[in-house]
Coordinates of C-alpha atoms in Angstrom, one line a residue:
Chain D
X1 CA 91.9 88.6 96.1
X2 CA 95.1 89.0 95.6
X3 CA 97.3 86.6 97.5
X4 CA 101.3 87.0 98.0
X5 CA 103.0 83.9 98.8
X6 CA 106.0 83.9 100.8
X7 CA 108.8 80.5 101.2
X8 CA 110.3 78.6 102.4
X9 CA 107.3 79.6 105.5
X10 CA 110.6 78.3 107.8
X11 CA 114.0 78.1 107.2
X12 CA 117.0 77.0 109.8
X13 CA 120.8 78.1 108.8
X14 CA 124.5 77.8 110.2
X15 CA 126.0 80.8 111.3
X16 CA 127.9 82.8 108.1
X17 CA 126.2 81.1 105.7
X18 CA 123.5 82.7 103.0
X19 CA 119.5 82.3 102.8
X20 CA 117.2 83.0 99.8
X21 CA 113.6 84.2 100.8
X22 CA 111.5 84.0 98.4
X23 CA 108.3 86.4 98.2
X24 CA 105.6 85.7 94.5
X25 CA 102.3 87.8 94.3
X26 CA 99.9 84.6 92.7
X27 CA 97.5 86.2 90.7
X28 CA 98.1 90.3 90.7
X29 CA 101.0 92.2 89.1
X30 CA 103.1 94.1 92.0
X31 CA 105.6 96.9 90.3
X32 CA 106.1 97.5 94.1
X33 CA 107.1 94.7 96.6
X34 CA 108.3 96.1 100.6
X35 CA 110.2 93.8 102.7
X36 CA 109.9 93.6 106.6
X37 CA 111.6 92.4 109.2
X38 CA 109.4 91.7 113.2
X39 CA 111.0 90.8 116.4
X40 CA 109.1 88.6 118.8
X41 CA 106.4 90.6 119.9
X42 CA 107.2 94.4 118.2
X43 CA 106.1 95.5 115.4
X44 CA 106.6 94.9 111.7
X45 CA 109.1 97.2 110.2
X46 CA 110.1 98.4 106.9
X47 CA 113.5 97.2 105.5
X48 CA 113.6 98.0 102.2
X49 CA 111.2 99.0 98.9
X50 CA 111.4 96.9 95.8
X51 CA 110.6 98.2 92.7
X52 CA 110.4 96.3 89.4
X53 CA 113.9 96.6 87.4
X54 CA 115.2 98.3 89.1
X55 CA 117.1 98.8 92.9
X56 CA 115.4 98.5 95.9
X57 CA 115.1 101.0 98.2
X58 CA 116.3 100.4 101.9
X59 CA 115.7 102.4 104.9
X60 CA 117.9 103.5 107.3
X61 CA 120.4 101.6 109.1
X62 CA 119.5 98.5 106.8
X63 CA 122.9 97.2 105.0
X64 CA 122.1 96.7 101.5
X65 CA 124.9 94.7 101.2
X66 CA 123.3 92.1 104.3
X67 CA 120.4 91.8 102.4
X68 CA 119.7 91.1 99.3
X69 CA 117.0 92.3 97.4
X70 CA 115.6 91.7 93.5
X71 CA 113.1 92.2 92.0
X72 CA 113.3 90.5 88.5
X73 CA 109.7 90.2 87.9
X74 CA 106.8 91.6 88.6
X75 CA 105.7 88.5 90.2
X76 CA 108.4 87.9 91.8
X77 CA 110.8 89.5 94.4
X78 CA 114.1 87.5 96.3
X79 CA 115.5 88.4 100.3
X80 CA 119.1 87.1 100.9
X81 CA 120.3 87.5 103.5
X82 CA 123.8 86.6 103.3
X83 CA 126.4 85.6 105.7
X84 CA 124.3 84.8 108.2
X85 CA 124.6 85.7 112.0
X86 CA 121.7 84.5 115.1
X87 CA 120.8 88.2 115.3
X88 CA 119.6 88.0 112.1
X89 CA 116.9 85.5 113.3
X90 CA 113.9 87.6 112.7
X91 CA 110.8 87.4 111.5
X92 CA 110.8 88.2 107.3
X93 CA 107.8 89.7 105.9
X94 CA 106.9 90.5 102.1
X95 CA 104.4 93.0 100.6
X96 CA 103.3 93.7 97.3
X97 CA 101.1 96.7 95.3
X98 CA 98.2 95.9 93.0
X99 CA 100.4 97.6 90.0
X100 CA 98.7 100.9 88.9
X101 CA 96.5 101.0 91.8
X102 CA 97.1 104.3 94.1
X103 CA 95.3 103.5 97.9
X104 CA 97.4 101.5 100.1
X105 CA 94.6 99.1 100.2
X106 CA 95.7 97.1 97.6
X107 CA 99.3 96.5 99.1
X108 CA 99.1 92.5 100.3
X109 CA 101.3 90.9 102.4
X110 CA 102.9 87.5 102.9
X111 CA 102.8 85.3 106.1
X112 CA 106.6 85.9 106.3
X113 CA 109.2 83.2 106.9
X114 CA 110.7 82.7 109.9
X115 CA 114.2 82.5 109.5
X116 CA 116.3 81.2 112.5
X117 CA 120.4 81.0 112.6
X118 CA 122.2 79.0 114.7
Chain A
X1 CA 91.5 94.6 131.0
X2 CA 94.4 95.9 130.1
X3 CA 97.5 95.4 130.7
X4 CA 101.2 97.2 130.0
X5 CA 103.5 94.4 129.5
X6 CA 107.7 94.4 128.7
X7 CA 107.1 95.2 125.1
X8 CA 103.5 94.8 123.9
X9 CA 100.2 95.8 125.3
X10 CA 97.1 94.2 126.4
X11 CA 93.2 93.8 125.5
X12 CA 91.2 90.8 127.2
X13 CA 87.9 90.8 126.8
X14 CA 84.5 88.3 127.3
X15 CA 83.0 86.9 124.2
X16 CA 80.3 89.5 123.0
X17 CA 82.2 91.8 124.5
X18 CA 82.9 95.5 122.7
X19 CA 86.5 96.3 121.8
X20 CA 88.2 99.2 121.8
X21 CA 92.0 98.8 120.5
X22 CA 93.8 102.4 120.4
X23 CA 96.3 103.6 119.0
X24 CA 98.9 106.7 118.8
X25 CA 100.0 107.4 115.7
X26 CA 103.2 109.6 115.1
X27 CA 102.9 111.6 112.3
X28 CA 100.7 114.5 111.7
X29 CA 101.1 114.9 108.1
X30 CA 99.9 111.3 107.5
X31 CA 96.7 111.9 106.0
X32 CA 95.9 107.8 105.6
X33 CA 95.8 105.5 107.9
X34 CA 95.1 101.7 107.9
X35 CA 94.4 98.4 110.9
X36 CA 96.7 94.9 110.7
X37 CA 94.9 91.8 112.6
X38 CA 98.4 89.8 112.7
X39 CA 97.1 85.8 114.2
X40 CA 101.0 84.4 115.6
X41 CA 102.5 83.4 113.0
X42 CA 101.1 84.6 109.8
X43 CA 101.2 88.0 108.3
X44 CA 99.2 91.1 108.6
X45 CA 95.6 91.2 107.8
X46 CA 93.5 94.4 106.4
X47 CA 91.0 95.2 108.0
X48 CA 89.7 98.7 108.0
X49 CA 91.3 102.2 106.5
X50 CA 90.8 105.4 106.4
X51 CA 91.3 108.8 105.5
X52 CA 91.9 112.0 107.4
X53 CA 89.6 113.9 105.7
X54 CA 86.9 111.1 108.0
X55 CA 87.0 110.7 111.6
X56 CA 85.1 107.9 111.1
X57 CA 84.1 104.4 109.1
X58 CA 82.7 101.6 109.9
X59 CA 83.0 98.0 108.2
X60 CA 81.5 95.2 109.2
X61 CA 82.2 94.3 113.4
X62 CA 84.3 96.8 112.9
X63 CA 84.5 100.7 112.8
X64 CA 88.4 103.3 113.0
X65 CA 87.9 106.5 114.6
X66 CA 90.2 109.2 114.0
X67 CA 91.7 112.5 116.0
X68 CA 93.9 114.2 114.2
X69 CA 93.6 116.9 117.3
X70 CA 95.9 115.1 119.2
X71 CA 97.0 112.3 116.2
X72 CA 94.9 109.1 117.6
X73 CA 93.3 106.9 115.9
X74 CA 90.8 103.1 117.2
X75 CA 89.6 100.9 116.9
X76 CA 86.1 99.0 117.5
X77 CA 85.7 95.1 117.5
X78 CA 81.5 94.8 118.0
X79 CA 80.9 92.1 119.9
X80 CA 84.3 90.7 119.8
X81 CA 84.4 86.3 119.5
X82 CA 86.6 84.2 120.0
X83 CA 88.6 84.7 116.4
X84 CA 89.3 88.5 116.8
X85 CA 92.4 87.0 118.8
X86 CA 95.3 88.3 117.3
X87 CA 97.3 91.3 117.8
X88 CA 96.5 94.2 115.4
X89 CA 98.4 97.5 114.3
X90 CA 97.5 101.0 113.1
X91 CA 99.7 101.8 110.0
X92 CA 100.2 105.2 109.2
X93 CA 100.9 107.0 105.5
X94 CA 102.3 110.5 105.5
X95 CA 101.3 110.5 101.7
X96 CA 97.5 109.1 99.5
X97 CA 99.1 107.6 96.7
X98 CA 103.0 106.4 97.9
X99 CA 102.6 102.8 99.3
X100 CA 105.4 103.2 102.4
X101 CA 103.7 102.6 105.6
X102 CA 105.0 103.0 109.7
X103 CA 103.6 100.7 111.6
X104 CA 102.4 101.6 115.6
X105 CA 104.0 98.9 118.3
X106 CA 100.6 96.6 118.9
X107 CA 98.4 95.7 121.4
X108 CA 97.3 92.0 121.7
X109 CA 93.2 91.5 121.6
X110 CA 92.6 88.6 123.7
X111 CA 89.6 87.1 123.5
X112 CA 88.0 84.7 126.5
X113 CA 85.0 82.5 126.0

């Protein structure tokens, strides 16, 4: 089956630093990747939609200068949390949509990255 | 039984029982729905999906029911096993073919041996 990986799985950083999270589709090409954040015991909230070779589309209330998204290839998208603060601590999850697919079940989720900002 | 915690409703069942997890979706224009299972510290895992032209769809040990009149979705798990313990989310999509999903609040399923 289609596998999506994220790196790192956990990261702890100091307030004010930047953190980059990678999302890779390992055995398929993904024209679209999605970034979500999830607080404890809460649901997934879509942050942005990332299309290969173009600018990401951010959801309302998500600061694009704070959460930089790059989707340089069909298998890699990165999310950079700039000048991180404790309130950015969360579980960040990416998903990847199979290139050429039209159905929803071709969207595959990564294992998530736990970010803790001290 | 079912209890509603501060943030996440919890359904506790015994192994072998049938479980029913409910979800009220928000948008009457949504035409595609998915149930996901999320284990602690992991990403969501696809379970089953249904389009709005159906009211029932069955998979292996799971059945999804859709009631568009009251905007209600349910997931039935037959012969629940301890490995089914997880948080279950429903997700809706407004237009078939477009990937943006809106997730529901989630229900934690706890299965006792």
